[in-house]
Amino acid sequence: AVVSMQSGHYGRGNEDPEKYVEDDDEDSMNYTVRTGAMELLIDLATEMKVPYVEALMNAITRHISSCGNIAEGYNWKLYEACATAMNISGDVIEECLEAKKVDFNFGAFYSTVVLPGLSVDKPFLRGRLIWMTASYIKRLPNEDALNTLLECTCAALKPGTPAPVMIGAMKGVYAMCAELSEPEEKQVLHKSMELIIPSLFDLAGNMEGDLLMLCLDSLRVSVGFRPDIVAVEADKVNKFLVELFVKHASDTFIVTQVNDVLITLADIPECRGSIQNNVVPVLLQILRSPTPTSPKKQSEEDEEDMKTEVIDLLTTFIRKTPVPLPDVYIKEVFPAVMSMTIGSVKDSSAILQSGGECVRACLAQGFQQVSTLNINGVTGMEYTMQLIAKMLDPDVSEYGALYSGRLVSSLIKHAGTALNINEILQAVLNKLAKCETPTIQQSLLVVFIKLFNHDLEGSMSFLQSINTPSGENGLVFVLKSWCEIQEIFTGEYETKVAVIALTKFLPHLLSSDSPLSQIMVSDEEMALEGGRITRSNKTTQGPVMIPITVKIFKILVQEFGNVLEEMEAERNGGLSDDEDDIEEEEEEDEGGAEFVSIAQIAHLLADDDDEDEDNKDDPLNDVDLHSHLQQFLTQLSTHNSYNQLCQALNENEKTVLNSLQVSGS
């Protein structure tokens, strides 16, 4: 009953649709009795699952049975509350129904609640029922029920429809698209999309704020169901979207939603030409416009945010455009981005990051076109070198160099011997020596790591011939920096290439009399204290220092352990036992410090969704890291230094090595 709408709630909703959207969101910051009850239901569903679903079904059945005629008095509010509970508990309910752990007749629920509810003149109820029913579209009892849902949804998207019904329909469209993911399932919405997509575009032109964001989100997922509808009106659609972009340029949330729709359209071949003709020129105009001289700092920040969004959007368009790139990207976008990026103030890290990624996309999609480009006597390659020099300038904020390693690696990959690679690598080393942030250090280190994998001896010789600004040998500095943060590397590809390179380095260090084997590095553990990650020393005198050969060996054993955990998690379809233990112990004892390996923490925190397209063709992607490390460690067990290396392992590392069942472990 506490989920039921109060009179003040639906009164505000009628007058202010945006307020209704905000209040009806379980993640809303506006706390009311209703949102509090919704939050409680979500928590109960997550924690209890089957008992919760059983109790919810019984409660819904009891309330509906005792409610009487839906059209009488305020009975509709109880129906709406039941539909809301079904809505917010959908994932757990579906999980229990799929596993046949609960018994619920959705067909009967549809007949007694949904069907009569859709026919009464109660906008909040009708909107909620459309959304809820759309979320359970696969469980509709028959084709008539499906047709009723689709007809109600299409009718609700027409101008003049009460806002709560329209909002429910937009959310319903999103829910249906999310549920019907398979190609044969998508056919269910094929005909209806002829009305839904144009209606959403019409509505978006007259909406603001949260309503507009909701509409654009529904539009984005709908376009993929019928790209042919958008392709026919590509010019009109793209002009409309870019007008929205300009109109709401100061609203980051709306701009992001507009961008998402444009990116979806860029996947449609028939829309790319229209994007180049109607969207790109407007984006270029924004880039070329002078920065406002407003005394308000916020205005300058808004301007920078907008231009960053523009560059990111152009980068996506370039990535999605087949080669050879159209002239607009090489002869207009590339110079405009270069001018914007190289001319930006030193503290504009966001512009440097986005500009570098855009240039890298141009190199990946059209290197020959860039290399032959000449802009007022300056070649495309010279511009690229100027940008790299700025990103690696020791006096520029290190955050501006976040993606500089990627750009340098891409340039080396495409240009090869045509570059003055020594000068570039010296600049990378100098920047690395100034950086303190691990993610940026990793980006720069990967430049050298890739070279080590390509030519270990040659790359080592070069680094031994140069020094850091403080006078430390380049190779020594790179090795020490690398070993100190390897265990917190993020990204599947970056971790793999680094591990493979270490398996090349360790035999080299063990088989030579090189002074490199005498390098001492820190051997620290990580502590989880109150949810924070901190370094912990075993002694109060400072970190324990160990030979670099021992450190590399320990890293490789830990990485092998991580691979084993990932394999176990895949078999179990979830967290590995060790990761599960970490979560349980954190819940049981938040006050104490639990020690785990740095590598394990990095694995838990890593975000591998951002896969770098430029690395997809690297043969190292095909290396099976489990087999590679297993074979390497097994072969290493025959080395005369193996037993000595094993003595430095902790208990967890010994357990990992024991799984190989090799002598000395």
Short mmCIF file of N, CA and C in Angstrom, two decimals, residues 276-416:
data_model
loop_
_atom_site.label_atom_id
_atom_site.label_comp_id
_atom_site.label_asym_id
_atom_site.label_seq_id
_atom_site.Cartn_x
_atom_site.Cartn_y
_atom_site.Cartn_z
N GLN A 276 27.99 13.09 -42.93
CA GLN A 276 29.11 13.90 -43.44
C GLN A 276 28.63 15.23 -44.00
N ASN A 277 27.44 15.23 -44.60
CA ASN A 277 26.94 16.45 -45.24
C ASN A 277 26.19 17.38 -44.28
N ASN A 278 25.56 16.81 -43.26
CA ASN A 278 24.68 17.61 -42.41
C ASN A 278 25.17 17.79 -40.97
N VAL A 279 25.88 16.81 -40.46
CA VAL A 279 26.31 16.86 -39.06
C VAL A 279 27.73 17.38 -38.93
N VAL A 280 28.65 16.80 -39.70
CA VAL A 280 30.06 17.16 -39.59
C VAL A 280 30.31 18.66 -39.80
N PRO A 281 29.70 19.31 -40.81
CA PRO A 281 29.95 20.76 -40.98
C PRO A 281 29.56 21.59 -39.76
N VAL A 282 28.47 21.21 -39.09
CA VAL A 282 28.06 21.95 -37.89
C VAL A 282 29.05 21.73 -36.76
N LEU A 283 29.52 20.50 -36.63
CA LEU A 283 30.51 20.20 -35.59
C LEU A 283 31.82 20.95 -35.85
N LEU A 284 32.20 21.04 -37.10
CA LEU A 284 33.41 21.79 -37.45
C LEU A 284 33.25 23.26 -37.12
N GLN A 285 32.07 23.80 -37.36
CA GLN A 285 31.82 25.20 -37.05
C GLN A 285 31.97 25.46 -35.55
N ILE A 286 31.53 24.51 -34.74
CA ILE A 286 31.67 24.64 -33.28
C ILE A 286 33.15 24.63 -32.90
N LEU A 287 33.93 23.73 -33.52
CA LEU A 287 35.36 23.65 -33.20
C LEU A 287 36.09 24.93 -33.60
N ARG A 288 35.71 25.49 -34.71
CA ARG A 288 36.43 26.65 -35.24
C ARG A 288 36.03 27.96 -34.58
N SER A 289 34.90 27.96 -33.87
CA SER A 289 34.45 29.21 -33.25
C SER A 289 35.39 29.58 -32.12
N PRO A 290 35.69 30.87 -31.96
CA PRO A 290 36.60 31.29 -30.89
C PRO A 290 35.99 31.05 -29.52
N THR A 291 36.85 30.80 -28.55
CA THR A 291 36.39 30.58 -27.19
C THR A 291 35.79 31.86 -26.64
N PRO A 292 34.60 31.81 -26.03
CA PRO A 292 33.98 33.02 -25.48
C PRO A 292 34.87 33.68 -24.43
N THR A 293 34.83 34.98 -24.37
CA THR A 293 35.64 35.72 -23.40
C THR A 293 34.85 36.02 -22.14
N SER A 294 33.95 35.13 -21.79
CA SER A 294 33.12 35.33 -20.61
C SER A 294 33.98 35.32 -19.35
N PRO A 295 33.71 36.25 -18.41
CA PRO A 295 34.48 36.28 -17.18
C PRO A 295 34.15 35.11 -16.27
N LYS A 296 33.03 34.44 -16.52
CA LYS A 296 32.64 33.32 -15.68
C LYS A 296 33.42 32.08 -16.07
N LYS A 297 34.09 31.51 -15.09
CA LYS A 297 34.91 30.32 -15.35
C LYS A 297 34.06 29.15 -15.82
N GLN A 298 32.81 29.05 -15.30
CA GLN A 298 31.94 27.94 -15.67
C GLN A 298 31.64 27.95 -17.15
N SER A 299 31.47 29.14 -17.71
CA SER A 299 31.18 29.26 -19.14
C SER A 299 32.34 28.71 -19.96
N GLU A 300 33.56 28.99 -19.55
CA GLU A 300 34.72 28.46 -20.26
C GLU A 300 34.78 26.94 -20.13
N GLU A 301 34.42 26.43 -18.98
CA GLU A 301 34.42 24.98 -18.79
C GLU A 301 33.35 24.33 -19.65
N ASP A 302 32.17 24.98 -19.73
CA ASP A 302 31.11 24.45 -20.58
C ASP A 302 31.55 24.41 -22.04
N GLU A 303 32.25 25.46 -22.47
CA GLU A 303 32.74 25.52 -23.84
C GLU A 303 33.73 24.40 -24.11
N GLU A 304 34.62 24.16 -23.17
CA GLU A 304 35.60 23.09 -23.33
C GLU A 304 34.92 21.73 -23.36
N ASP A 305 33.93 21.53 -22.48
CA ASP A 305 33.20 20.26 -22.46
C ASP A 305 32.51 20.01 -23.80
N MET A 306 31.90 21.06 -24.35
CA MET A 306 31.19 20.91 -25.61
C MET A 306 32.16 20.54 -26.74
N LYS A 307 33.31 21.21 -26.79
CA LYS A 307 34.27 20.91 -27.85
C LYS A 307 34.87 19.52 -27.68
N THR A 308 35.02 19.08 -26.45
CA THR A 308 35.48 17.72 -26.21
C THR A 308 34.46 16.71 -26.73
N GLU A 309 33.17 16.99 -26.46
CA GLU A 309 32.10 16.12 -26.97
C GLU A 309 32.13 16.08 -28.50
N VAL A 310 32.36 17.23 -29.11
CA VAL A 310 32.40 17.31 -30.57
C VAL A 310 33.54 16.46 -31.12
N ILE A 311 34.72 16.59 -30.53
CA ILE A 311 35.88 15.83 -31.00
C ILE A 311 35.63 14.33 -30.82
N ASP A 312 35.06 13.94 -29.68
CA ASP A 312 34.78 12.52 -29.43
C ASP A 312 33.78 11.97 -30.45
N LEU A 313 32.78 12.78 -30.78
CA LEU A 313 31.78 12.34 -31.76
C LEU A 313 32.41 12.20 -33.14
N LEU A 314 33.24 13.15 -33.53
CA LEU A 314 33.94 13.05 -34.82
C LEU A 314 34.84 11.83 -34.86
N THR A 315 35.49 11.53 -33.75
CA THR A 315 36.34 10.35 -33.67
C THR A 315 35.54 9.09 -33.94
N THR A 316 34.36 9.01 -33.35
CA THR A 316 33.51 7.84 -33.57
C THR A 316 33.07 7.73 -35.02
N PHE A 317 32.71 8.86 -35.63
CA PHE A 317 32.33 8.85 -37.04
C PHE A 317 33.48 8.31 -37.90
N ILE A 318 34.69 8.76 -37.62
CA ILE A 318 35.86 8.32 -38.40
C ILE A 318 36.07 6.82 -38.24
N ARG A 319 35.96 6.34 -37.02
CA ARG A 319 36.16 4.91 -36.76
C ARG A 319 35.13 4.05 -37.49
N LYS A 320 33.91 4.58 -37.65
CA LYS A 320 32.84 3.81 -38.25
C LYS A 320 32.73 3.98 -39.77
N THR A 321 33.63 4.79 -40.33
CA THR A 321 33.59 5.05 -41.77
C THR A 321 34.58 4.13 -42.49
N PRO A 322 34.12 3.42 -43.51
CA PRO A 322 35.03 2.54 -44.26
C PRO A 322 36.13 3.34 -44.96
N VAL A 323 37.26 2.69 -45.17
CA VAL A 323 38.37 3.33 -45.89
C VAL A 323 38.13 3.22 -47.39
N PRO A 324 38.66 4.16 -48.18
CA PRO A 324 39.38 5.37 -47.76
C PRO A 324 38.43 6.40 -47.16
N LEU A 325 38.96 7.18 -46.22
CA LEU A 325 38.12 8.19 -45.58
C LEU A 325 37.71 9.28 -46.57
N PRO A 326 36.48 9.77 -46.47
CA PRO A 326 36.07 10.90 -47.31
C PRO A 326 36.94 12.13 -47.02
N ASP A 327 37.05 13.01 -47.98
CA ASP A 327 37.92 14.19 -47.85
C ASP A 327 37.57 15.06 -46.64
N VAL A 328 36.27 15.09 -46.27
CA VAL A 328 35.88 15.97 -45.18
C VAL A 328 36.61 15.62 -43.88
N TYR A 329 36.92 14.35 -43.68
CA TYR A 329 37.60 13.94 -42.45
C TYR A 329 39.10 14.23 -42.50
N ILE A 330 39.70 14.08 -43.67
CA ILE A 330 41.15 14.29 -43.79
C ILE A 330 41.48 15.77 -43.98
N LYS A 331 40.76 16.44 -44.87
CA LYS A 331 41.11 17.81 -45.24
C LYS A 331 40.46 18.88 -44.36
N GLU A 332 39.42 18.49 -43.60
CA GLU A 332 38.76 19.49 -42.75
C GLU A 332 38.78 19.10 -41.27
N VAL A 333 38.36 17.90 -40.95
CA VAL A 333 38.32 17.49 -39.54
C VAL A 333 39.72 17.38 -38.96
N PHE A 334 40.63 16.70 -39.64
CA PHE A 334 41.99 16.53 -39.12
C PHE A 334 42.67 17.87 -38.83
N PRO A 335 42.69 18.82 -39.79
CA PRO A 335 43.31 20.12 -39.48
C PRO A 335 42.60 20.88 -38.36
N ALA A 336 41.26 20.80 -38.32
CA ALA A 336 40.52 21.54 -37.29
C ALA A 336 40.82 20.99 -35.90
N VAL A 337 40.88 19.67 -35.79
CA VAL A 337 41.19 19.06 -34.50
C VAL A 337 42.62 19.35 -34.10
N MET A 338 43.54 19.30 -35.06
CA MET A 338 44.93 19.64 -34.78
C MET A 338 45.05 21.07 -34.27
N SER A 339 44.39 21.98 -34.95
CA SER A 339 44.45 23.39 -34.55
C SER A 339 43.88 23.58 -33.15
N MET A 340 42.77 22.90 -32.89
CA MET A 340 42.12 23.01 -31.59
C MET A 340 43.00 22.42 -30.49
N THR A 341 43.61 21.29 -30.77
CA THR A 341 44.37 20.56 -29.75
C THR A 341 45.73 21.21 -29.49
N ILE A 342 46.47 21.49 -30.56
CA ILE A 342 47.80 22.09 -30.39
C ILE A 342 47.68 23.50 -29.83
N GLY A 343 46.58 24.20 -30.19
CA GLY A 343 46.41 25.56 -29.73
C GLY A 343 45.74 25.68 -28.37
N SER A 344 45.38 24.53 -27.76
CA SER A 344 44.70 24.59 -26.47
C SER A 344 45.66 24.99 -25.37
N VAL A 345 45.10 25.54 -24.30
CA VAL A 345 45.94 25.92 -23.17
C VAL A 345 46.52 24.67 -22.54
N LYS A 346 47.64 24.82 -21.83
CA LYS A 346 48.36 23.66 -21.32
C LYS A 346 47.54 22.83 -20.34
N ASP A 347 46.61 23.46 -19.64
CA ASP A 347 45.85 22.73 -18.63
C ASP A 347 44.63 22.02 -19.19
N SER A 348 44.38 22.13 -20.50
CA SER A 348 43.20 21.51 -21.09
C SER A 348 43.47 20.04 -21.39
N SER A 349 43.50 19.24 -20.34
CA SER A 349 43.79 17.81 -20.50
C SER A 349 42.74 17.11 -21.33
N ALA A 350 41.46 17.49 -21.14
CA ALA A 350 40.38 16.83 -21.88
C ALA A 350 40.53 17.04 -23.38
N ILE A 351 40.88 18.25 -23.80
CA ILE A 351 41.06 18.53 -25.22
C ILE A 351 42.24 17.72 -25.77
N LEU A 352 43.34 17.66 -25.02
CA LEU A 352 44.50 16.89 -25.46
C LEU A 352 44.16 15.41 -25.60
N GLN A 353 43.44 14.88 -24.63
CA GLN A 353 43.07 13.47 -24.68
C GLN A 353 42.18 13.17 -25.89
N SER A 354 41.12 13.95 -26.04
CA SER A 354 40.18 13.71 -27.14
C SER A 354 40.81 13.99 -28.49
N GLY A 355 41.59 15.06 -28.57
CA GLY A 355 42.26 15.37 -29.83
C GLY A 355 43.24 14.29 -30.24
N GLY A 356 43.99 13.77 -29.28
CA GLY A 356 44.93 12.69 -29.59
C GLY A 356 44.23 11.45 -30.10
N GLU A 357 43.08 11.12 -29.51
CA GLU A 357 42.32 9.94 -29.95
C GLU A 357 41.74 10.14 -31.34
N CYS A 358 41.33 11.38 -31.67
CA CYS A 358 40.79 11.66 -33.00
C CYS A 358 41.89 11.52 -34.06
N VAL A 359 43.06 12.05 -33.77
CA VAL A 359 44.19 11.94 -34.70
C VAL A 359 44.57 10.48 -34.88
N ARG A 360 44.55 9.74 -33.79
CA ARG A 360 44.89 8.31 -33.87
C ARG A 360 43.89 7.56 -34.74
N ALA A 361 42.62 7.95 -34.66
CA ALA A 361 41.60 7.33 -35.52
C ALA A 361 41.88 7.63 -36.99
N CYS A 362 42.31 8.87 -37.27
CA CYS A 362 42.66 9.23 -38.66
C CYS A 362 43.84 8.40 -39.16
N LEU A 363 44.83 8.18 -38.30
CA LEU A 363 45.99 7.37 -38.69
C LEU A 363 45.57 5.93 -38.96
N ALA A 364 44.68 5.42 -38.13
CA ALA A 364 44.25 4.03 -38.28
C ALA A 364 43.42 3.82 -39.54
N GLN A 365 42.57 4.79 -39.85
CA GLN A 365 41.65 4.64 -40.98
C GLN A 365 42.19 5.20 -42.29
N GLY A 366 43.16 6.09 -42.19
CA GLY A 366 43.65 6.71 -43.43
C GLY A 366 45.07 7.22 -43.31
N PHE A 367 46.01 6.35 -42.92
CA PHE A 367 47.38 6.80 -42.70
C PHE A 367 48.00 7.39 -43.97
N GLN A 368 47.81 6.74 -45.11
CA GLN A 368 48.39 7.26 -46.35
C GLN A 368 47.81 8.62 -46.70
N GLN A 369 46.53 8.80 -46.43
CA GLN A 369 45.89 10.09 -46.71
C GLN A 369 46.46 11.18 -45.81
N VAL A 370 46.69 10.84 -44.54
CA VAL A 370 47.26 11.82 -43.61
C VAL A 370 48.71 12.14 -43.99
N SER A 371 49.46 11.10 -44.36
CA SER A 371 50.88 11.30 -44.66
C SER A 371 51.10 12.16 -45.90
N THR A 372 50.14 12.18 -46.81
CA THR A 372 50.29 13.00 -48.02
C THR A 372 49.59 14.35 -47.89
N LEU A 373 48.98 14.59 -46.75
CA LEU A 373 48.27 15.85 -46.53
C LEU A 373 49.26 17.00 -46.34
N ASN A 374 48.94 18.15 -46.93
CA ASN A 374 49.78 19.33 -46.77
C ASN A 374 48.88 20.53 -46.47
N ILE A 375 49.10 21.11 -45.29
CA ILE A 375 48.26 22.23 -44.86
C ILE A 375 49.14 23.46 -44.70
N ASN A 376 49.08 24.34 -45.68
CA ASN A 376 49.89 25.57 -45.65
C ASN A 376 51.38 25.28 -45.41
N GLY A 377 51.86 24.25 -46.12
CA GLY A 377 53.27 23.91 -46.02
C GLY A 377 53.64 22.98 -44.89
N VAL A 378 52.66 22.63 -44.04
CA VAL A 378 52.92 21.69 -42.94
C VAL A 378 52.25 20.36 -43.27
N THR A 379 53.00 19.28 -43.24
CA THR A 379 52.45 17.97 -43.59
C THR A 379 51.65 17.39 -42.43
N GLY A 380 50.83 16.42 -42.77
CA GLY A 380 50.05 15.75 -41.74
C GLY A 380 50.92 15.07 -40.70
N MET A 381 52.04 14.50 -41.14
CA MET A 381 52.96 13.84 -40.21
C MET A 381 53.62 14.86 -39.29
N GLU A 382 53.96 16.02 -39.84
CA GLU A 382 54.58 17.06 -39.00
C GLU A 382 53.59 17.56 -37.94
N TYR A 383 52.33 17.70 -38.34
CA TYR A 383 51.31 18.09 -37.37
C TYR A 383 51.19 17.04 -36.26
N THR A 384 51.21 15.78 -36.67
CA THR A 384 51.09 14.70 -35.68
C THR A 384 52.26 14.73 -34.71
N MET A 385 53.45 14.96 -35.22
CA MET A 385 54.63 15.04 -34.36
C MET A 385 54.53 16.22 -33.40
N GLN A 386 53.97 17.35 -33.87
CA GLN A 386 53.78 18.51 -33.00
C GLN A 386 52.81 18.18 -31.86
N LEU A 387 51.75 17.45 -32.19
CA LEU A 387 50.78 17.08 -31.17
C LEU A 387 51.41 16.16 -30.13
N ILE A 388 52.16 15.18 -30.59
CA ILE A 388 52.82 14.25 -29.66
C ILE A 388 53.78 15.02 -28.76
N ALA A 389 54.50 15.95 -29.35
CA ALA A 389 55.45 16.75 -28.56
C ALA A 389 54.73 17.53 -27.47
N LYS A 390 53.55 18.04 -27.80
CA LYS A 390 52.81 18.80 -26.78
C LYS A 390 52.30 17.88 -25.69
N MET A 391 51.76 16.73 -26.07
CA MET A 391 51.22 15.80 -25.08
C MET A 391 52.32 15.30 -24.14
N LEU A 392 53.53 15.16 -24.68
CA LEU A 392 54.64 14.63 -23.88
C LEU A 392 55.50 15.72 -23.25
N ASP A 393 55.10 16.95 -23.44
CA ASP A 393 55.84 18.06 -22.82
C ASP A 393 55.83 17.89 -21.30
N PRO A 394 56.99 17.79 -20.66
CA PRO A 394 57.02 17.58 -19.20
C PRO A 394 56.31 18.68 -18.42
N ASP A 395 56.14 19.85 -19.02
CA ASP A 395 55.50 20.96 -18.32
C ASP A 395 53.97 20.93 -18.46
N VAL A 396 53.46 20.07 -19.33
CA VAL A 396 52.01 19.95 -19.52
C VAL A 396 51.48 18.92 -18.52
N SER A 397 50.28 19.13 -18.01
CA SER A 397 49.67 18.21 -17.06
C SER A 397 49.77 16.77 -17.54
N GLU A 398 50.13 15.87 -16.65
CA GLU A 398 50.31 14.48 -17.05
C GLU A 398 49.00 13.86 -17.54
N TYR A 399 47.85 14.39 -17.10
CA TYR A 399 46.58 13.83 -17.53
C TYR A 399 46.32 14.07 -19.02
N GLY A 400 46.95 15.07 -19.57
CA GLY A 400 46.85 15.29 -21.01
C GLY A 400 47.53 14.21 -21.81
N ALA A 401 48.41 13.45 -21.14
CA ALA A 401 49.16 12.38 -21.82
C ALA A 401 48.53 11.01 -21.61
N LEU A 402 47.28 10.97 -21.11
CA LEU A 402 46.66 9.69 -20.80
C LEU A 402 46.66 8.74 -21.98
N TYR A 403 46.37 9.24 -23.18
CA TYR A 403 46.32 8.38 -24.37
C TYR A 403 47.50 8.62 -25.31
N SER A 404 48.51 9.32 -24.82
CA SER A 404 49.65 9.61 -25.69
C SER A 404 50.40 8.35 -26.08
N GLY A 405 50.45 7.39 -25.17
CA GLY A 405 51.13 6.13 -25.49
C GLY A 405 50.48 5.43 -26.67
N ARG A 406 49.15 5.45 -26.70
CA ARG A 406 48.43 4.84 -27.81
C ARG A 406 48.76 5.53 -29.13
N LEU A 407 48.80 6.87 -29.09
CA LEU A 407 49.09 7.62 -30.31
C LEU A 407 50.50 7.34 -30.79
N VAL A 408 51.46 7.30 -29.88
CA VAL A 408 52.85 7.01 -30.27
C VAL A 408 52.96 5.62 -30.86
N SER A 409 52.35 4.63 -30.21
CA SER A 409 52.41 3.26 -30.72
C SER A 409 51.76 3.15 -32.09
N SER A 410 50.64 3.86 -32.27
CA SER A 410 49.96 3.84 -33.57
C SER A 410 50.84 4.46 -34.66
N LEU A 411 51.48 5.55 -34.34
CA LEU A 411 52.35 6.22 -35.31
C LEU A 411 53.53 5.33 -35.68
N ILE A 412 54.15 4.70 -34.68
CA ILE A 412 55.27 3.80 -34.95
C ILE A 412 54.81 2.62 -35.81
N LYS A 413 53.64 2.11 -35.51
CA LYS A 413 53.10 0.97 -36.26
C LYS A 413 52.90 1.31 -37.73
N HIS A 414 52.36 2.49 -38.01
CA HIS A 414 52.02 2.84 -39.39
C HIS A 414 53.20 3.46 -40.14
N ALA A 415 54.01 4.26 -39.45
CA ALA A 415 55.09 4.98 -40.15
C ALA A 415 56.41 4.22 -40.13
N GLY A 416 56.68 3.46 -39.08
CA GLY A 416 57.89 2.65 -39.01
C GLY A 416 59.16 3.46 -39.12
#
